[in-house]
């Protein structure tokens, strides 16, 4: 070979490794969780809609240049039913911290339970991310060295890939252009190729050193990352559980929230978490649970309460000899016919029976005195509204209309209607619960309004036997004229008036009072932490 030239094929052989690397560079992923198009769209959509997520990303960006990628990984861990992580070897070095974080999250004991509430629910998964904000901030603060090391490793790896590309894209291509017909390349051009190869080797060596330093820093940080991930998972699980419990307490089921637009659900959650509504949630939940239990109870037939046998279609009271007919195939059609005609032989017994058929109307006192707290820090308003909401459940369970009438002085009254043939909008329920009128106390207008509604219902739908529940902490006078009209319409429509007098502890409603004379069934409540004082209402309404 001439001193002034070198063979092109020899140069190509020397540069072969770098040519291969530049032709097919290793894929470096920036997200640790494998995500399909639908998952990526879910993250982009929830990120665009959630100002809180964008604010968190902006805060974390001051500590970590790739914070949005970290949040996306944490979101996908919660959103996917079975998250699948990439191998760490295909991750960009600067995202290895993310890989370690989500690995620790998916392996933490509380995260599997968390995913039961967040899988497939973008809002709940976003909430899980926000609940981990404090832990993520602390983790990024403590992992500064890891981030610096992996950042240097990332840059060194990029420089190595650029140096490899330079071997083929610049130096060797120029050599090929300068080669003569015999494949001989001028020495200066060949020297340029060798310098490019040397630079690529040096860059690769530097990348390996930085990778090693980053790996050492990561290994030292792993125990802290795992601890932070456990704390983050616990915080997220608790936050999601609390919100789910809050929604259930207010009668919002999981299916309803999943159908809500993101913004509406976020506003609802914020409304429930703030102010008086948050303080009432536990009491409302206990009322709903108690009422559901009372609905599920059957009348207890103690010895001596059976009074005979009657005819009907109540399968819970069918006598054994009737049930025995079902064991004979030829007689099953006869049983079915008698059941359809209401002619089955049943046990007849005494017991509490719900007799209401018309609307359930709760008249709730919202005068100034109802704002006072009782034992346990429960206000009279909270107790009365919780009881009214449980009555709303009761009415809906029976397919009956419910009306909430909030009253105080004669000029202050507000009516909330919840027809039994359509779902109650949660915002309307919250409006009913939050409204407080203040002022004095007047019984005539709310009770008169309730009676008029039952009369309209009777005229329009021929439904009588409605139920009115008056919840108040005060007594007031009613005129004789009003009392006569009240008694007349009450006899005609055959409705019942239940009274709940919220009294100061240690006092009782005086016999012969206005409440005592008006109500068919009056009870006094002096312990506002006790929801069972109203339990019998839910057996007879």
Short mmCIF file of C-alpha atoms in Angstrom, two decimals:
data_model
loop_
_atom_site.label_atom_id
_atom_site.label_comp_id
_atom_site.label_asym_id
_atom_site.label_seq_id
_atom_site.Cartn_x
_atom_site.Cartn_y
_atom_site.Cartn_z
CA UNK A 1 0.00 0.00 0.00
CA UNK A 2 1.36 3.47 -0.94
CA UNK A 3 2.55 5.62 2.00
CA UNK A 4 0.22 8.38 0.99
CA UNK A 5 -2.88 6.17 0.80
CA UNK A 6 -4.77 3.51 2.73
CA UNK A 7 -7.26 0.90 1.66
CA UNK A 8 -10.91 1.87 2.05
CA UNK A 9 -11.90 -1.66 3.01
CA UNK A 10 -9.36 -1.63 5.87
CA UNK A 11 -10.77 1.65 7.16
CA UNK A 12 -14.30 0.28 6.89
CA UNK A 13 -13.28 -2.76 8.92
CA UNK A 14 -11.81 -0.54 11.65
CA UNK A 15 -14.99 1.53 11.76
CA UNK A 16 -17.34 -1.45 11.45
CA UNK A 17 -18.52 -1.48 15.07
CA UNK A 18 -19.44 2.20 14.97
CA UNK A 19 -21.13 1.83 11.63
CA UNK A 20 -23.35 -0.88 13.14
CA UNK A 21 -24.15 1.29 16.17
CA UNK A 22 -25.03 4.30 14.05
CA UNK A 23 -27.14 2.17 11.71
CA UNK A 24 -29.25 0.73 14.56
CA UNK A 25 -28.79 2.78 17.73
CA UNK A 26 -30.12 1.24 20.96
CA UNK A 27 -33.67 2.39 21.69
CA UNK A 28 -33.82 4.49 24.84
CA UNK A 29 -37.28 4.90 26.36
CA UNK A 30 -38.34 7.87 28.45
CA UNK A 31 -41.26 6.13 30.20
CA UNK A 32 -40.85 3.09 32.41
CA UNK A 33 -44.40 1.77 32.07
CA UNK A 34 -45.40 0.15 28.78
CA UNK A 35 -48.46 2.02 27.55
CA UNK A 36 -50.72 1.59 24.55
CA UNK A 37 -52.33 4.44 22.62
CA UNK A 38 -55.45 4.41 24.81
CA UNK A 39 -53.41 4.70 28.01
CA UNK A 40 -51.33 7.54 26.58
CA UNK A 41 -54.48 9.39 25.50
CA UNK A 42 -55.94 8.91 29.00
CA UNK A 43 -52.84 10.50 30.55
CA UNK A 44 -52.72 13.41 28.12
CA UNK A 45 -56.43 14.06 28.60
CA UNK A 46 -56.33 13.99 32.39
CA UNK A 47 -53.17 16.13 32.42
CA UNK A 48 -54.82 18.71 30.16
CA UNK A 49 -57.95 18.81 32.31
CA UNK A 50 -56.31 18.85 35.74
CA UNK A 51 -54.81 22.17 36.80
CA UNK A 52 -53.57 20.46 39.97
CA UNK A 53 -51.51 17.96 37.95
CA UNK A 54 -50.00 20.72 35.82
CA UNK A 55 -49.18 22.73 38.93
CA UNK A 56 -47.49 19.70 40.51
CA UNK A 57 -45.48 19.12 37.34
CA UNK A 58 -44.35 22.76 37.38
CA UNK A 59 -43.25 22.43 41.01
CA UNK A 60 -41.33 19.23 40.36
CA UNK A 61 -39.67 20.69 37.25
CA UNK A 62 -37.69 22.98 39.54
CA UNK A 63 -36.08 19.83 40.97
CA UNK A 64 -36.18 17.43 38.04
CA UNK A 65 -36.09 18.22 34.32
CA UNK A 66 -38.15 15.15 33.43
CA UNK A 67 -40.92 15.51 36.03
CA UNK A 68 -43.83 15.11 33.53
CA UNK A 69 -42.45 11.71 32.49
CA UNK A 70 -42.26 10.65 36.14
CA UNK A 71 -45.87 11.73 36.76
CA UNK A 72 -46.98 9.85 33.64
CA UNK A 73 -45.36 6.67 34.94
CA UNK A 74 -46.93 7.05 38.39
CA UNK A 75 -50.34 7.69 36.77
CA UNK A 76 -50.06 4.64 34.51
CA UNK A 77 -49.09 2.45 37.47
CA UNK A 78 -52.38 3.40 39.14
CA UNK A 79 -54.49 3.48 35.97
CA UNK A 80 -53.51 0.13 34.50
CA UNK A 81 -54.91 -3.04 36.06
CA UNK A 82 -51.59 -4.87 35.65
CA UNK A 83 -48.77 -2.41 34.84
CA UNK A 84 -45.92 -3.84 32.77
CA UNK A 85 -42.50 -2.25 33.19
CA UNK A 86 -39.80 -2.05 30.58
CA UNK A 87 -36.42 -3.63 31.23
CA UNK A 88 -34.12 -1.06 32.79
CA UNK A 89 -31.51 -1.69 30.09
CA UNK A 90 -33.69 -0.01 27.45
CA UNK A 91 -34.35 3.10 29.54
CA UNK A 92 -32.66 6.42 28.94
CA UNK A 93 -30.21 6.81 31.85
CA UNK A 94 -31.90 10.03 32.98
CA UNK A 95 -35.17 8.07 33.43
CA UNK A 96 -33.69 5.19 35.45
CA UNK A 97 -34.83 6.93 38.62
CA UNK A 98 -38.41 6.75 37.30
CA UNK A 99 -37.97 3.04 36.63
CA UNK A 100 -36.81 2.45 40.18
CA UNK A 101 -39.66 4.54 41.61
CA UNK A 102 -42.42 2.71 39.73
CA UNK A 103 -40.77 -0.64 40.44
CA UNK A 104 -40.88 0.16 44.15
CA UNK A 105 -44.47 1.39 43.85
CA UNK A 106 -45.72 -1.73 42.11
CA UNK A 107 -43.99 -3.90 44.69
CA UNK A 108 -45.28 -1.99 47.74
CA UNK A 109 -47.98 -3.81 49.77
CA UNK A 110 -50.57 -1.05 49.51
CA UNK A 111 -50.43 -0.46 45.79
CA UNK A 112 -52.37 -3.56 44.76
CA UNK A 113 -55.24 -2.44 46.96
CA UNK A 114 -54.97 1.06 45.53
CA UNK A 115 -55.33 -0.21 41.97
CA UNK A 116 -58.64 -1.84 42.84
CA UNK A 117 -60.03 1.68 43.19
CA UNK A 118 -58.04 3.37 40.42
CA UNK A 119 -57.65 0.83 37.58
CA UNK A 120 -59.47 2.12 34.52
CA UNK A 121 -60.58 5.28 36.35
CA UNK A 122 -58.52 8.22 35.08
CA UNK A 123 -59.83 10.62 37.73
CA UNK A 124 -59.02 8.26 40.62
CA UNK A 125 -55.58 7.53 39.14
CA UNK A 126 -54.90 11.27 38.84
CA UNK A 127 -55.99 11.71 42.43
CA UNK A 128 -53.57 8.95 43.44
CA UNK A 129 -50.77 10.90 41.72
CA UNK A 130 -51.70 14.10 43.54
CA UNK A 131 -51.86 12.26 46.86
CA UNK A 132 -48.24 11.23 46.34
CA UNK A 133 -47.07 14.78 45.64
CA UNK A 134 -45.38 15.29 48.99
CA UNK A 135 -43.57 11.94 48.80
CA UNK A 136 -42.43 12.63 45.24
CA UNK A 137 -41.09 16.07 46.17
CA UNK A 138 -39.15 14.57 49.07
CA UNK A 139 -37.87 11.70 46.95
CA UNK A 140 -36.56 14.05 44.25
CA UNK A 141 -34.92 16.25 46.86
CA UNK A 142 -33.12 13.28 48.44
CA UNK A 143 -32.10 11.76 45.12
CA UNK A 144 -30.19 14.79 43.84
CA UNK A 145 -26.95 12.86 43.38
CA UNK A 146 -28.74 10.09 41.48
CA UNK A 147 -30.36 12.62 39.17
CA UNK A 148 -27.05 14.37 38.54
CA UNK A 149 -25.25 11.08 37.87
CA UNK A 150 -27.93 9.69 35.58
CA UNK A 151 -28.12 13.03 33.81
CA UNK A 152 -24.38 12.91 33.10
CA UNK A 153 -24.72 9.30 32.00
CA UNK A 154 -27.53 10.31 29.65
CA UNK A 155 -25.44 13.08 28.12
CA UNK A 156 -22.39 10.80 27.83
CA UNK A 157 -24.52 8.15 26.13
CA UNK A 158 -25.88 10.70 23.68
CA UNK A 159 -22.37 11.93 22.94
CA UNK A 160 -21.19 8.35 22.36
CA UNK A 161 -24.04 7.76 19.93
CA UNK A 162 -23.23 11.05 18.16
CA UNK A 163 -19.55 10.04 17.93
CA UNK A 164 -20.52 6.66 16.48
CA UNK A 165 -22.75 8.37 13.95
CA UNK A 166 -19.90 10.75 13.04
CA UNK A 167 -17.69 7.79 12.05
CA UNK A 168 -20.06 6.74 9.32
CA UNK A 169 -21.94 9.90 8.44
CA UNK A 170 -18.90 12.16 8.14
CA UNK A 171 -15.45 10.55 8.21
CA UNK A 172 -16.03 7.28 6.37
CA UNK A 173 -18.38 8.81 3.81
CA UNK A 174 -15.73 11.41 3.00
CA UNK A 175 -13.14 8.62 2.67
CA UNK A 176 -15.39 6.77 0.25
CA UNK A 177 -15.81 9.91 -1.81
CA UNK A 178 -12.03 10.47 -1.94
CA UNK A 179 -11.12 6.84 -2.74
CA UNK A 180 -9.76 6.17 -6.22
CA UNK A 181 -10.75 3.37 -8.53
CA UNK A 182 -8.48 0.94 -6.66
CA UNK A 183 -10.09 1.70 -3.28
CA UNK A 184 -7.11 3.74 -2.10
CA UNK A 185 -7.83 6.67 0.27
CA UNK A 186 -5.47 9.63 0.76
CA UNK A 187 -3.63 9.49 4.09
CA UNK A 188 -5.11 12.75 5.52
CA UNK A 189 -8.61 11.46 4.89
CA UNK A 190 -7.73 8.08 6.39
CA UNK A 191 -6.32 9.84 9.43
CA UNK A 192 -9.63 11.66 9.85
CA UNK A 193 -11.42 8.31 9.88
CA UNK A 194 -9.07 6.99 12.56
CA UNK A 195 -9.56 10.14 14.65
CA UNK A 196 -13.34 9.70 14.41
CA UNK A 197 -13.01 6.06 15.49
CA UNK A 198 -10.80 7.10 18.39
CA UNK A 199 -13.27 9.76 19.45
CA UNK A 200 -16.09 7.18 19.34
CA UNK A 201 -14.06 4.79 21.48
CA UNK A 202 -13.25 7.53 23.98
CA UNK A 203 -16.90 8.59 24.12
CA UNK A 204 -17.97 4.99 24.63
CA UNK A 205 -15.47 4.57 27.48
CA UNK A 206 -16.73 7.78 29.07
CA UNK A 207 -20.33 6.59 28.72
CA UNK A 208 -19.45 3.30 30.44
CA UNK A 209 -17.80 5.16 33.32
CA UNK A 210 -20.79 7.42 33.75
CA UNK A 211 -23.14 4.43 33.54
CA UNK A 212 -21.15 2.75 36.31
CA UNK A 213 -21.18 5.85 38.51
CA UNK A 214 -24.93 6.25 37.94
CA UNK A 215 -25.50 2.59 38.83
CA UNK A 216 -23.54 2.99 42.07
CA UNK A 217 -25.51 6.12 43.01
CA UNK A 218 -28.77 4.36 42.19
CA UNK A 219 -27.86 1.31 44.29
CA UNK A 220 -27.15 3.57 47.25
CA UNK A 221 -30.49 5.35 46.80
CA UNK A 222 -32.66 2.23 46.38
CA UNK A 223 -33.52 1.73 50.10
CA UNK A 224 -34.67 5.34 50.38
CA UNK A 225 -36.66 5.10 47.15
CA UNK A 226 -38.42 1.97 48.38
CA UNK A 227 -39.30 3.60 51.68
CA UNK A 228 -40.61 6.71 49.92
CA UNK A 229 -42.60 4.55 47.50
CA UNK A 230 -44.25 2.67 50.35
CA UNK A 231 -45.21 5.95 52.01
CA UNK A 232 -46.47 7.35 48.72
CA UNK A 233 -48.57 4.26 48.02
CA UNK A 234 -50.07 4.37 51.51
CA UNK A 235 -50.90 8.07 51.16
CA UNK A 236 -52.49 7.50 47.76
CA UNK A 237 -54.53 4.51 48.94
CA UNK A 238 -55.79 6.45 51.96
CA UNK A 239 -56.73 9.50 49.88
CA UNK A 240 -58.62 7.40 47.33
CA UNK A 241 -60.35 5.44 50.10
CA UNK A 242 -61.41 8.63 51.88
CA UNK A 243 -62.85 10.14 48.74
CA UNK A 244 -64.68 6.92 47.86
CA UNK A 245 -66.11 6.80 51.40
CA UNK A 246 -67.10 10.46 51.13
CA UNK A 247 -68.91 9.79 47.87
CA UNK A 248 -70.67 6.74 49.33
CA UNK A 249 -71.71 8.71 52.41
CA UNK A 250 -73.48 11.17 50.14
CA UNK A 251 -75.09 8.39 48.12
CA UNK A 252 -72.86 8.75 45.04
CA UNK A 253 -72.02 5.26 43.78
CA UNK A 254 -68.87 4.32 41.89
CA UNK A 255 -70.72 3.88 38.61
CA UNK A 256 -72.12 7.39 38.79
CA UNK A 257 -68.73 8.99 39.45
CA UNK A 258 -67.07 7.04 36.62
CA UNK A 259 -69.67 8.45 34.20
CA UNK A 260 -69.10 12.03 35.35
CA UNK A 261 -66.99 14.37 33.22
CA UNK A 262 -63.61 14.99 34.83
CA UNK A 263 -64.25 18.65 35.68
CA UNK A 264 -67.65 17.91 37.22
CA UNK A 265 -66.24 15.11 39.34
CA UNK A 266 -63.34 17.28 40.50
CA UNK A 267 -65.73 20.08 41.49
CA UNK A 268 -67.97 17.61 43.31
CA UNK A 269 -65.05 16.11 45.23
CA UNK A 270 -63.79 19.55 46.21
CA UNK A 271 -67.25 20.56 47.35
CA UNK A 272 -67.60 17.44 49.49
CA UNK A 273 -64.14 17.85 51.01
CA UNK A 274 -64.67 21.45 52.06
CA UNK A 275 -66.83 23.19 54.62
CA UNK A 276 -69.71 21.71 56.51
CA UNK A 277 -70.29 18.87 54.06
CA UNK A 278 -66.97 17.23 54.93
CA UNK A 279 -67.76 17.35 58.66
CA UNK A 280 -71.17 15.77 58.09
CA UNK A 281 -69.99 12.86 55.96
CA UNK A 282 -69.38 10.43 58.83
CA UNK A 283 -72.78 11.17 60.40
CA UNK A 284 -74.57 10.88 57.07
CA UNK A 285 -72.82 7.58 56.41
CA UNK A 286 -73.98 6.21 59.76
CA UNK A 287 -77.55 7.35 59.08
CA UNK A 288 -77.57 5.69 55.66
CA UNK A 289 -76.14 2.48 57.08
CA UNK A 290 -78.67 2.42 59.89
CA UNK A 291 -81.57 3.10 57.51
CA UNK A 292 -80.41 0.38 55.13
CA UNK A 293 -80.23 -2.05 58.02
CA UNK A 294 -83.74 -1.18 59.13
CA UNK A 295 -85.04 -1.68 55.59
CA UNK A 296 -83.44 -5.10 55.49
CA UNK A 297 -84.96 -6.16 58.79
CA UNK A 298 -88.05 -8.30 58.74
CA UNK A 299 -90.70 -7.95 61.39
CA UNK A 300 -89.63 -10.19 64.26
CA UNK A 301 -92.44 -12.61 65.13
CA UNK A 302 -91.99 -13.53 68.74
CA UNK A 303 -94.09 -16.25 70.34
CA UNK A 304 -97.68 -15.13 70.67
CA UNK A 305 -97.58 -12.61 67.81
CA UNK A 306 -98.96 -15.00 65.18
CA UNK A 307 -102.68 -14.36 64.93
CA UNK A 308 -103.78 -16.82 62.27
CA UNK A 309 -103.63 -17.56 58.56
CA UNK A 310 -104.58 -15.22 55.75
CA UNK A 311 -104.37 -15.11 51.95
CA UNK A 312 -101.85 -13.12 49.91
CA UNK A 313 -98.67 -13.17 47.79
CA UNK A 314 -95.97 -12.47 50.39
CA UNK A 315 -93.55 -15.36 49.82
CA UNK A 316 -91.73 -14.60 53.07
CA UNK A 317 -94.84 -15.65 55.06
CA UNK A 318 -96.02 -18.67 53.04
CA UNK A 319 -96.95 -21.59 55.30
CA UNK A 320 -94.91 -24.84 54.90
CA UNK A 321 -97.73 -26.85 53.36
CA UNK A 322 -97.97 -24.36 50.49
CA UNK A 323 -94.23 -24.58 49.86
CA UNK A 324 -94.46 -28.36 49.82
CA UNK A 325 -96.59 -28.09 46.66
CA UNK A 326 -93.48 -26.91 44.81
CA UNK A 327 -91.98 -30.37 45.29
CA UNK A 328 -94.61 -31.84 42.98
CA UNK A 329 -93.92 -30.78 39.37
CA UNK A 330 -97.54 -31.23 38.33
CA UNK A 331 -98.70 -28.72 40.99
CA UNK A 332 -96.18 -25.95 40.32
CA UNK A 333 -98.46 -24.30 37.78
CA UNK A 334 -101.25 -24.29 40.40
CA UNK A 335 -98.90 -22.62 42.90
CA UNK A 336 -97.97 -19.99 40.30
CA UNK A 337 -101.58 -19.26 39.50
CA UNK A 338 -102.50 -18.86 43.19
CA UNK A 339 -99.46 -16.65 43.70
CA UNK A 340 -100.50 -14.41 40.79
CA UNK A 341 -104.04 -14.19 42.23
CA UNK A 342 -102.76 -13.42 45.73
CA UNK A 343 -104.42 -16.54 47.16
CA UNK A 344 -101.48 -18.28 48.84
CA UNK A 345 -101.98 -19.22 52.50
CA UNK A 346 -99.77 -16.98 54.66
CA UNK A 347 -99.04 -16.61 58.35
CA UNK A 348 -100.88 -13.58 59.71
CA UNK A 349 -99.05 -11.71 62.44
CA UNK A 350 -98.91 -8.45 64.30
CA UNK A 351 -95.96 -6.16 63.82
CA UNK A 352 -94.86 -2.83 62.50
CA UNK A 353 -95.85 -2.42 58.91
CA UNK A 354 -94.98 0.42 56.57
CA UNK A 355 -98.24 1.93 55.38
CA UNK A 356 -97.10 4.99 53.43
CA UNK A 357 -97.79 5.10 49.70
CA UNK A 358 -97.64 8.80 48.84
CA UNK A 359 -94.69 11.14 49.01
CA UNK A 360 -92.27 11.34 51.92
CA UNK A 361 -91.86 14.97 52.95
CA UNK A 362 -89.19 16.07 55.41
CA UNK A 363 -89.79 19.48 56.95
CA UNK A 364 -86.42 20.52 58.39
CA UNK A 365 -86.07 23.45 60.75
CA UNK A 366 -83.17 25.73 59.72
CA UNK A 367 -83.70 28.49 62.28
CA UNK A 368 -80.70 30.05 64.02
CA UNK A 369 -80.90 27.72 67.00
CA UNK A 370 -80.36 24.66 64.75
CA UNK A 371 -76.80 25.83 64.18
CA UNK A 372 -75.92 25.05 67.80
CA UNK A 373 -73.65 22.12 68.57
CA UNK A 374 -74.69 19.25 70.78
CA UNK A 375 -72.59 16.59 72.52
CA UNK A 376 -69.81 15.25 70.31
CA UNK A 377 -69.63 18.47 68.32
CA UNK A 378 -72.59 17.51 66.08
CA UNK A 379 -74.85 20.40 65.22
CA UNK A 380 -78.61 20.10 65.26
CA UNK A 381 -78.61 21.05 61.59
CA UNK A 382 -76.18 18.22 60.75
CA UNK A 383 -78.29 15.64 62.56
CA UNK A 384 -81.53 16.80 60.95
CA UNK A 385 -80.08 16.99 57.43
CA UNK A 386 -78.48 13.54 57.81
CA UNK A 387 -81.81 12.12 58.92
CA UNK A 388 -83.57 13.81 55.99
CA UNK A 389 -81.08 12.39 53.49
CA UNK A 390 -81.63 8.92 54.91
CA UNK A 391 -85.37 9.49 54.42
CA UNK A 392 -84.59 10.41 50.80
CA UNK A 393 -82.92 7.01 50.44
CA UNK A 394 -85.91 5.37 52.07
CA UNK A 395 -88.33 7.03 49.66
CA UNK A 396 -86.26 6.12 46.60
CA UNK A 397 -85.99 2.52 47.77
CA UNK A 398 -89.78 2.34 47.85
CA UNK A 399 -90.26 4.25 44.58
CA UNK A 400 -91.88 7.16 46.38
CA UNK A 401 -91.39 10.87 45.74
CA UNK A 402 -89.36 12.80 48.30
CA UNK A 403 -89.65 16.47 49.13
CA UNK A 404 -87.33 18.39 51.40
CA UNK A 405 -88.81 21.55 52.87
CA UNK A 406 -86.37 23.82 54.68
CA UNK A 407 -88.07 26.39 56.88
CA UNK A 408 -87.49 28.90 59.62
CA UNK A 409 -89.57 32.07 59.99
CA UNK A 410 -92.89 32.41 58.17
CA UNK A 411 -91.28 34.28 55.26
CA UNK A 412 -88.42 31.81 54.84
CA UNK A 413 -89.04 28.52 53.12
CA UNK A 414 -87.32 26.57 50.35
CA UNK A 415 -88.56 23.41 48.65
CA UNK A 416 -86.44 20.66 47.03
CA UNK A 417 -88.27 18.01 45.01
CA UNK A 418 -86.86 14.56 44.21
CA UNK A 419 -89.34 12.54 42.08
CA UNK A 420 -89.24 8.82 42.71
CA UNK A 421 -89.18 7.91 39.01
CA UNK A 422 -85.77 9.42 38.22
CA UNK A 423 -82.32 9.49 39.85
CA UNK A 424 -81.61 12.28 42.30
CA UNK A 425 -78.88 14.58 41.02
CA UNK A 426 -76.10 14.73 43.57
CA UNK A 427 -75.74 18.50 43.12
CA UNK A 428 -79.41 18.93 44.04
CA UNK A 429 -78.90 16.75 47.11
CA UNK A 430 -75.93 18.88 48.15
CA UNK A 431 -77.89 22.09 47.59
CA UNK A 432 -80.57 20.73 49.90
CA UNK A 433 -78.00 19.78 52.52
CA UNK A 434 -76.06 23.06 52.37
CA UNK A 435 -78.97 25.49 52.40
CA UNK A 436 -79.50 27.20 55.75
CA UNK A 437 -82.11 29.95 56.09
CA UNK A 438 -81.68 31.29 59.63
CA UNK A 439 -84.29 33.30 61.50
CA UNK A 440 -87.10 32.24 63.80
CA UNK A 441 -89.45 29.24 63.73
CA UNK A 442 -92.88 28.84 62.17
CA UNK A 443 -94.67 25.51 61.73
CA UNK A 444 -97.77 26.57 59.86
CA UNK A 445 -96.23 27.44 56.51
CA UNK A 446 -94.00 24.35 56.06
CA UNK A 447 -96.68 21.93 57.28
CA UNK A 448 -99.31 23.69 55.16
CA UNK A 449 -97.03 23.48 52.13
CA UNK A 450 -96.43 19.78 52.77
CA UNK A 451 -100.15 19.09 53.09
CA UNK A 452 -100.89 20.99 49.88
CA UNK A 453 -98.30 18.87 48.04
CA UNK A 454 -99.91 15.67 49.29
CA UNK A 455 -103.29 17.01 48.20
CA UNK A 456 -101.94 17.75 44.70
CA UNK A 457 -100.46 14.28 44.58
CA UNK A 458 -103.82 12.79 45.60
CA UNK A 459 -105.66 14.81 42.94
CA UNK A 460 -103.15 14.05 40.17
CA UNK A 461 -102.20 10.44 40.90
CA UNK A 462 -104.84 9.30 43.41
CA UNK A 463 -102.08 8.48 45.91
CA UNK A 464 -102.98 8.96 49.55
CA UNK A 465 -101.26 7.95 52.80
CA UNK A 466 -98.17 10.09 52.47
CA UNK A 467 -95.75 10.71 55.33
CA UNK A 468 -94.53 14.03 56.73
CA UNK A 469 -91.56 14.16 59.07
CA UNK A 470 -91.11 17.39 61.04
CA UNK A 471 -87.62 17.86 62.50
CA UNK A 472 -87.22 20.84 64.79
CA UNK A 473 -85.60 22.00 68.00
CA UNK A 474 -88.28 24.48 68.96
CA UNK A 475 -91.98 24.76 69.50
CA UNK A 476 -94.23 27.53 68.27
CA UNK A 477 -97.89 28.37 68.42
CA UNK A 478 -100.39 27.55 65.67
CA UNK A 479 -103.78 29.18 65.26
CA UNK A 480 -107.08 27.40 65.88
CA UNK A 481 -108.22 28.11 62.33
CA UNK A 482 -105.06 26.57 60.89
CA UNK A 483 -105.41 23.57 63.22
CA UNK A 484 -108.97 22.90 62.04
CA UNK A 485 -107.92 23.04 58.39
CA UNK A 486 -104.93 20.83 59.15
CA UNK A 487 -107.02 18.15 60.85
CA UNK A 488 -109.56 18.22 58.04
CA UNK A 489 -107.04 17.67 55.23
CA UNK A 490 -105.19 15.10 57.32
CA UNK A 491 -108.36 13.02 57.70
CA UNK A 492 -109.17 13.32 54.01
CA UNK A 493 -105.72 12.35 52.70
CA UNK A 494 -104.93 9.87 55.47
CA UNK A 495 -101.30 10.96 55.86
CA UNK A 496 -99.16 10.68 58.98
CA UNK A 497 -97.06 13.29 60.73
CA UNK A 498 -93.94 12.08 62.50
CA UNK A 499 -92.21 14.54 64.78
CA UNK A 500 -88.59 14.65 65.91
CA UNK A 501 -87.93 17.16 68.66
CA UNK A 502 -84.24 17.91 69.09
CA UNK A 503 -84.02 18.85 72.73
CA UNK A 504 -81.34 20.15 75.03
CA UNK A 505 -79.77 17.18 76.90
CA UNK A 506 -81.67 16.43 80.05
CA UNK A 507 -84.97 17.94 78.88
CA UNK A 508 -87.99 16.35 77.28
CA UNK A 509 -90.84 17.52 75.08
CA UNK A 510 -93.66 18.55 77.32
CA UNK A 511 -96.84 16.53 77.17
CA UNK A 512 -99.63 18.61 75.67
CA UNK A 513 -97.27 20.78 73.60
CA UNK A 514 -98.04 21.87 70.03
CA UNK A 515 -95.74 19.15 68.67
CA UNK A 516 -97.39 16.55 70.87
CA UNK A 517 -100.85 17.49 69.66
CA UNK A 518 -99.91 17.68 65.98
CA UNK A 519 -97.81 14.55 65.59
CA UNK A 520 -99.07 10.98 65.31
CA UNK A 521 -95.67 9.78 66.46
CA UNK A 522 -93.27 12.06 68.35
CA UNK A 523 -89.83 11.24 69.63
CA UNK A 524 -87.27 13.40 71.41
CA UNK A 525 -83.57 13.37 70.52
CA UNK A 526 -81.05 14.76 73.00
CA UNK A 527 -77.96 12.80 71.93
CA UNK A 528 -76.96 13.95 68.45
CA UNK A 529 -74.29 11.26 68.15
CA UNK A 530 -77.02 8.57 68.25
CA UNK A 531 -78.61 7.87 64.86
CA UNK A 532 -80.69 4.98 66.20
CA UNK A 533 -83.15 7.29 67.91
CA UNK A 534 -84.80 7.58 64.49
CA UNK A 535 -84.52 3.89 63.62
CA UNK A 536 -88.20 3.06 63.99
CA UNK A 537 -89.05 5.69 61.37
CA UNK A 538 -87.34 3.58 58.75
CA UNK A 539 -89.39 0.53 59.65
CA UNK A 540 -92.76 2.22 59.25
CA UNK A 541 -92.20 4.80 56.49
#
